[in-house]
mmCIF file of C-alpha atoms in Angstrom:
data_model
loop_
_atom_site.group_PDB
_atom_site.id
_atom_site.type_symbol
_atom_site.label_atom_id
_atom_site.label_comp_id
_atom_site.label_asym_id
_atom_site.label_seq_id
_atom_site.Cartn_x
_atom_site.Cartn_y
_atom_site.Cartn_z
ATOM 1 C CA ASP A 662 50.482 -29.007 -87.109
ATOM 2 C CA ALA A 663 49.785 -31.415 -83.881
ATOM 3 C CA LYS A 664 52.927 -31.726 -81.525
ATOM 4 C CA THR A 665 53.742 -36.036 -80.838
ATOM 5 C CA THR A 666 55.342 -37.779 -78.570
ATOM 6 C CA GLN A 667 58.095 -40.680 -79.251
ATOM 7 C CA PRO A 668 59.565 -42.713 -76.437
ATOM 8 C CA PRO A 669 63.669 -41.760 -76.878
ATOM 9 C CA SER A 670 64.428 -45.360 -77.412
ATOM 10 C CA MET A 671 63.963 -48.944 -77.780
ATOM 11 C CA ASP A 672 65.488 -52.060 -78.818
ATOM 12 C CA CYS A 673 64.182 -55.079 -80.486
ATOM 13 C CA ALA A 674 65.721 -58.563 -81.698
ATOM 14 C CA GLU A 675 66.899 -59.145 -84.987
ATOM 15 C CA GLY A 676 63.744 -61.170 -87.026
ATOM 16 C CA ARG A 677 61.148 -59.879 -84.593
ATOM 17 C CA ALA A 678 58.249 -57.174 -85.151
ATOM 18 C CA ALA A 679 59.550 -53.716 -84.008
ATOM 19 C CA ASN A 680 56.402 -51.675 -82.877
ATOM 20 C CA LEU A 681 57.157 -48.110 -82.652
ATOM 21 C CA PRO A 682 54.474 -46.344 -81.001
ATOM 22 C CA CYS A 683 53.424 -42.253 -81.339
ATOM 23 C CA ASN A 684 51.242 -40.166 -79.383
ATOM 24 C CA HIS A 685 49.520 -37.082 -81.182
ATOM 25 C CA SER A 686 46.460 -35.765 -78.897
ATOM 26 C CA THR A 687 45.796 -32.794 -80.810
ATOM 27 C CA ILE A 688 45.773 -33.787 -84.455
ATOM 28 C CA SER A 689 42.826 -32.302 -86.104
ATOM 29 C CA GLY A 690 41.021 -34.072 -89.055
ATOM 30 C CA ASN A 691 43.401 -32.836 -92.146
ATOM 31 C CA GLU A 692 46.634 -33.952 -90.721
ATOM 32 C CA TYR A 693 48.473 -36.978 -91.752
ATOM 33 C CA VAL A 694 50.862 -38.721 -90.110
ATOM 34 C CA TYR A 695 53.887 -39.210 -91.453
ATOM 35 C CA TRP A 696 56.577 -41.656 -90.681
ATOM 36 C CA TYR A 697 60.866 -40.791 -91.844
ATOM 37 C CA ARG A 698 63.760 -42.713 -90.168
ATOM 38 C CA GLN A 699 67.279 -41.323 -90.070
ATOM 39 C CA ILE A 700 70.325 -43.775 -90.191
ATOM 40 C CA HIS A 701 73.276 -42.194 -88.328
ATOM 41 C CA SER A 702 74.957 -39.849 -90.678
ATOM 42 C CA GLN A 703 72.622 -39.751 -93.762
ATOM 43 C CA GLY A 704 69.674 -38.057 -94.481
ATOM 44 C CA PRO A 705 66.008 -38.891 -93.522
ATOM 45 C CA GLN A 706 64.252 -41.624 -95.789
ATOM 46 C CA TYR A 707 60.494 -41.549 -96.011
ATOM 47 C CA ILE A 708 58.755 -44.627 -94.888
ATOM 48 C CA ILE A 709 55.196 -44.038 -94.919
ATOM 49 C CA HIS A 710 51.640 -42.435 -94.237
ATOM 50 C CA GLY A 711 48.473 -42.099 -93.724
ATOM 51 C CA LEU A 712 45.513 -40.105 -92.767
ATOM 52 C CA LYS A 713 42.744 -42.744 -91.441
ATOM 53 C CA ASN A 714 43.244 -46.287 -92.388
ATOM 54 C CA ASN A 715 45.922 -48.499 -91.790
ATOM 55 C CA GLU A 716 48.844 -48.183 -93.892
ATOM 56 C CA THR A 717 50.978 -50.814 -95.466
ATOM 57 C CA ASN A 718 54.470 -50.737 -98.203
ATOM 58 C CA GLU A 719 57.495 -52.471 -98.868
ATOM 59 C CA MET A 720 59.162 -51.317 -95.864
ATOM 60 C CA ALA A 721 56.934 -50.884 -92.921
ATOM 61 C CA SER A 722 52.834 -50.917 -91.990
ATOM 62 C CA LEU A 723 51.002 -47.641 -90.147
ATOM 63 C CA ILE A 724 48.538 -48.535 -87.741
ATOM 64 C CA ILE A 725 46.331 -45.428 -86.860
ATOM 65 C CA THR A 726 43.678 -46.162 -83.676
ATOM 66 C CA GLU A 727 40.239 -45.161 -84.834
ATOM 67 C CA ASP A 728 40.352 -41.598 -82.561
ATOM 68 C CA ARG A 729 43.736 -40.708 -84.731
ATOM 69 C CA LYS A 730 45.434 -39.647 -81.076
ATOM 70 C CA SER A 731 47.458 -42.251 -82.368
ATOM 71 C CA SER A 732 49.694 -44.921 -83.874
ATOM 72 C CA THR A 733 52.095 -47.775 -84.626
ATOM 73 C CA LEU A 734 55.036 -47.989 -86.821
ATOM 74 C CA ILE A 735 55.234 -51.900 -87.446
ATOM 75 C CA LEU A 736 58.627 -53.464 -89.187
ATOM 76 C CA PRO A 737 57.573 -56.863 -89.288
ATOM 77 C CA HIS A 738 61.290 -58.683 -89.626
ATOM 78 C CA ALA A 739 63.413 -56.403 -87.712
ATOM 79 C CA THR A 740 66.942 -56.624 -89.368
ATOM 80 C CA LEU A 741 70.675 -54.328 -88.407
ATOM 81 C CA ARG A 742 69.895 -52.578 -91.000
ATOM 82 C CA ASP A 743 66.798 -51.074 -89.381
ATOM 83 C CA THR A 744 68.780 -49.200 -86.714
ATOM 84 C CA ALA A 745 67.851 -45.668 -86.863
ATOM 85 C CA VAL A 746 66.202 -42.819 -85.331
ATOM 86 C CA TYR A 747 62.394 -43.297 -86.256
ATOM 87 C CA TYR A 748 60.459 -39.092 -86.382
ATOM 88 C CA CYS A 749 56.624 -39.983 -86.383
ATOM 89 C CA ILE A 750 55.378 -36.095 -87.797
ATOM 90 C CA VAL A 751 51.619 -34.591 -87.989
ATOM 91 C CA ILE A 752 51.378 -32.268 -91.004
ATOM 92 C CA ARG A 753 48.684 -30.881 -93.148
ATOM 93 C CA ASN A 754 49.116 -31.490 -96.741
ATOM 94 C CA ARG A 755 47.368 -28.731 -97.538
ATOM 95 C CA GLY A 756 47.717 -24.731 -96.463
ATOM 96 C CA SER A 757 51.255 -22.622 -95.443
ATOM 97 C CA THR A 758 52.830 -24.592 -93.571
ATOM 98 C CA LEU A 759 53.226 -27.425 -96.683
ATOM 99 C CA GLY A 760 56.485 -28.782 -97.267
ATOM 100 C CA ARG A 761 58.113 -28.052 -93.055
ATOM 101 C CA LEU A 762 58.645 -30.933 -91.639
ATOM 102 C CA TYR A 763 58.875 -30.710 -87.723
ATOM 103 C CA PHE A 764 60.974 -33.599 -86.504
ATOM 104 C CA GLY A 765 60.963 -33.801 -83.121
ATOM 105 C CA ARG A 766 63.664 -36.210 -81.237
ATOM 106 C CA GLY A 767 62.240 -39.231 -82.565
ATOM 107 C CA THR A 768 62.797 -42.867 -81.109
ATOM 108 C CA GLN A 769 66.162 -44.292 -81.388
ATOM 109 C CA LEU A 770 65.919 -48.330 -82.601
ATOM 110 C CA THR A 771 68.330 -50.372 -81.479
ATOM 111 C CA VAL A 772 68.184 -53.804 -83.545
ATOM 112 C CA TRP A 773 70.377 -56.324 -81.698
ATOM 113 C CA PRO A 774 71.731 -59.678 -83.160
ATOM 114 C CA LYS B 879 65.676 -41.958 -111.462
ATOM 115 C CA ALA B 880 68.646 -40.220 -109.700
ATOM 116 C CA GLY B 881 67.984 -39.185 -105.801
ATOM 117 C CA VAL B 882 69.109 -35.889 -104.738
ATOM 118 C CA THR B 883 72.153 -34.688 -104.922
ATOM 119 C CA GLN B 884 74.171 -31.899 -102.588
ATOM 120 C CA THR B 885 77.359 -30.978 -103.199
ATOM 121 C CA PRO B 886 80.066 -29.959 -101.791
ATOM 122 C CA ARG B 887 79.917 -32.927 -99.138
ATOM 123 C CA TYR B 888 82.075 -31.588 -96.823
ATOM 124 C CA LEU B 889 83.227 -27.924 -96.722
ATOM 125 C CA ILE B 890 85.617 -25.717 -94.084
ATOM 126 C CA LYS B 891 85.378 -22.356 -93.372
ATOM 127 C CA THR B 892 86.563 -19.649 -91.010
ATOM 128 C CA ARG B 893 84.366 -17.746 -89.038
ATOM 129 C CA GLY B 894 83.474 -14.388 -91.097
ATOM 130 C CA GLN B 895 83.196 -16.160 -94.668
ATOM 131 C CA GLN B 896 80.154 -16.637 -96.213
ATOM 132 C CA VAL B 897 79.202 -20.535 -98.094
ATOM 133 C CA THR B 898 77.088 -21.125 -100.858
ATOM 134 C CA LEU B 899 75.336 -24.882 -101.053
ATOM 135 C CA SER B 900 74.198 -26.162 -103.707
ATOM 136 C CA CYS B 901 71.287 -29.021 -104.305
ATOM 137 C CA SER B 902 69.482 -30.907 -107.313
ATOM 138 C CA PRO B 903 66.308 -32.190 -106.787
ATOM 139 C CA ILE B 904 64.856 -35.580 -108.077
ATOM 140 C CA SER B 905 63.854 -35.186 -111.888
ATOM 141 C CA GLY B 906 60.586 -33.957 -111.777
ATOM 142 C CA HIS B 907 60.630 -32.392 -108.526
ATOM 143 C CA ARG B 908 59.825 -28.447 -107.975
ATOM 144 C CA SER B 909 59.346 -28.365 -104.303
ATOM 145 C CA VAL B 910 62.941 -28.194 -102.928
ATOM 146 C CA SER B 911 63.340 -27.678 -98.556
ATOM 147 C CA TRP B 912 66.649 -26.999 -96.239
ATOM 148 C CA TYR B 913 67.178 -28.059 -93.305
ATOM 149 C CA GLN B 914 70.226 -27.776 -90.593
ATOM 150 C CA GLN B 915 70.467 -30.979 -88.190
ATOM 151 C CA THR B 916 72.970 -30.208 -85.050
ATOM 152 C CA PRO B 917 73.677 -32.500 -82.460
ATOM 153 C CA GLY B 918 72.041 -29.929 -79.583
ATOM 154 C CA GLN B 919 69.131 -28.251 -81.477
ATOM 155 C CA GLY B 920 67.991 -31.515 -83.901
ATOM 156 C CA LEU B 921 66.544 -31.100 -87.802
ATOM 157 C CA GLN B 922 65.367 -27.644 -88.662
ATOM 158 C CA PHE B 923 63.113 -26.266 -90.915
ATOM 159 C CA LEU B 924 65.075 -23.492 -92.539
ATOM 160 C CA PHE B 925 63.343 -23.012 -95.819
ATOM 161 C CA GLU B 926 61.170 -24.096 -98.936
ATOM 162 C CA TYR B 927 60.992 -23.176 -102.273
ATOM 163 C CA PHE B 928 58.716 -23.814 -104.922
ATOM 164 C CA SER B 929 58.512 -22.991 -108.672
ATOM 165 C CA GLU B 930 60.856 -20.685 -108.141
ATOM 166 C CA THR B 931 59.336 -18.971 -105.161
ATOM 167 C CA GLN B 932 59.652 -18.739 -101.319
ATOM 168 C CA ARG B 933 56.779 -20.487 -99.958
ATOM 169 C CA ASN B 934 57.785 -21.005 -96.231
ATOM 170 C CA LYS B 935 60.821 -20.144 -94.451
ATOM 171 C CA GLY B 936 61.997 -21.280 -90.396
ATOM 172 C CA ASN B 937 63.497 -19.328 -87.843
ATOM 173 C CA PHE B 938 66.683 -18.726 -88.891
ATOM 174 C CA PRO B 939 68.722 -14.764 -88.957
ATOM 175 C CA GLY B 940 68.593 -12.850 -92.369
ATOM 176 C CA ARG B 941 71.938 -14.474 -92.980
ATOM 177 C CA PHE B 942 70.751 -17.577 -93.977
ATOM 178 C CA SER B 943 68.776 -17.208 -97.515
ATOM 179 C CA GLY B 944 68.626 -19.132 -100.724
ATOM 180 C CA ARG B 945 67.164 -19.783 -103.965
ATOM 181 C CA GLN B 946 65.474 -21.870 -106.857
ATOM 182 C CA PHE B 947 66.468 -21.667 -110.461
ATOM 183 C CA SER B 948 64.208 -22.866 -113.244
ATOM 184 C CA ASN B 949 65.207 -26.584 -113.602
ATOM 185 C CA SER B 950 64.309 -26.510 -109.782
ATOM 186 C CA ARG B 951 67.555 -26.349 -108.968
ATOM 187 C CA SER B 952 68.450 -24.501 -105.741
ATOM 188 C CA GLU B 953 71.082 -23.249 -103.593
ATOM 189 C CA MET B 954 71.052 -22.130 -99.901
ATOM 190 C CA ASN B 955 73.784 -19.072 -99.072
ATOM 191 C CA VAL B 956 75.042 -18.717 -95.078
ATOM 192 C CA SER B 957 77.102 -14.700 -94.960
ATOM 193 C CA THR B 958 79.174 -13.944 -92.006
ATOM 194 C CA LEU B 959 79.766 -17.619 -90.460
ATOM 195 C CA GLU B 960 79.526 -18.436 -86.848
ATOM 196 C CA LEU B 961 81.164 -21.553 -85.174
ATOM 197 C CA GLY B 962 76.660 -22.137 -84.319
ATOM 198 C CA ASP B 963 76.507 -22.790 -87.599
ATOM 199 C CA SER B 964 78.403 -25.710 -88.114
ATOM 200 C CA ALA B 965 75.922 -28.866 -88.854
ATOM 201 C CA LEU B 966 74.654 -30.841 -91.380
ATOM 202 C CA TYR B 967 72.412 -28.691 -94.466
ATOM 203 C CA LEU B 968 70.282 -31.235 -95.619
ATOM 204 C CA CYS B 969 67.813 -30.404 -98.786
ATOM 205 C CA ALA B 970 64.845 -32.608 -99.569
ATOM 206 C CA SER B 971 62.315 -32.926 -102.441
ATOM 207 C CA SER B 972 58.981 -33.392 -103.098
ATOM 208 C CA GLY B 973 56.726 -34.144 -105.951
ATOM 209 C CA GLY B 974 54.804 -31.631 -108.061
ATOM 210 C CA GLU B 975 51.192 -32.519 -107.207
ATOM 211 C CA ALA B 976 49.935 -29.281 -105.006
ATOM 212 C CA GLY B 977 49.575 -30.391 -101.582
ATOM 213 C CA VAL B 978 51.406 -33.566 -101.175
ATOM 214 C CA ARG B 979 54.548 -32.225 -99.798
ATOM 215 C CA GLY B 980 54.952 -34.253 -96.732
ATOM 216 C CA GLU B 981 56.451 -36.728 -98.886
ATOM 217 C CA GLN B 982 60.112 -35.584 -98.911
ATOM 218 C CA TYR B 983 63.283 -37.475 -100.218
ATOM 219 C CA PHE B 984 66.319 -36.094 -98.618
ATOM 220 C CA GLY B 985 69.400 -35.738 -99.814
ATOM 221 C CA PRO B 986 73.288 -36.595 -98.483
ATOM 222 C CA GLY B 987 73.555 -33.451 -96.678
ATOM 223 C CA THR B 988 76.742 -31.139 -96.495
ATOM 224 C CA ARG B 989 78.795 -31.402 -93.613
ATOM 225 C CA LEU B 990 79.807 -27.462 -92.805
ATOM 226 C CA THR B 991 82.538 -26.961 -90.556
ATOM 227 C CA VAL B 992 83.502 -23.270 -88.762
ATOM 228 C CA THR B 993 86.428 -22.909 -87.244
#
């Protein structure tokens, strides 16, 4: 599975959009981009995933570049409760590593009032 | 739907003892994965079970083992506990469609302290 690179920390004002970048330059054609977050002392929470096209759900939007080498998770109106570590993970949805998520160090997002 | 439940939530053991942790997945989910989280190593994959079979195993010693029952509930066991096994142990379940197992739902974890 492709490795990912994320900034260790970011901050954002409450009510503003939080844009979290992820680099996955070695991604291959059958690999998906997943985003999770972990609020302190809780289990990770699935946010969104995508293959090629941009995706949106009630939590966030995922923008994947055309060459698929990077992506951005967008929280459109960040709140204090969005303060968490955000993980970008690239995995295949088929094959021997099914079900195995590789969590890096992620990005600590701090939303301030 | 009820979420993933893990028991116990907190546990204190002494070195050399063994421990069994339990995980009940979301109803209808057939895949259960286990992860260990420590401040130094972050979140690390232990193993995954699907339909009572271990499908994938991380790089942990044989002291770490698991199993899955016919109702998809899973247990993990750590024998001969070491101080370094102190960690948050997380269980995650995912839905039954073959191949779509990147979308995983985590429980609150079991905090194990080894003294």
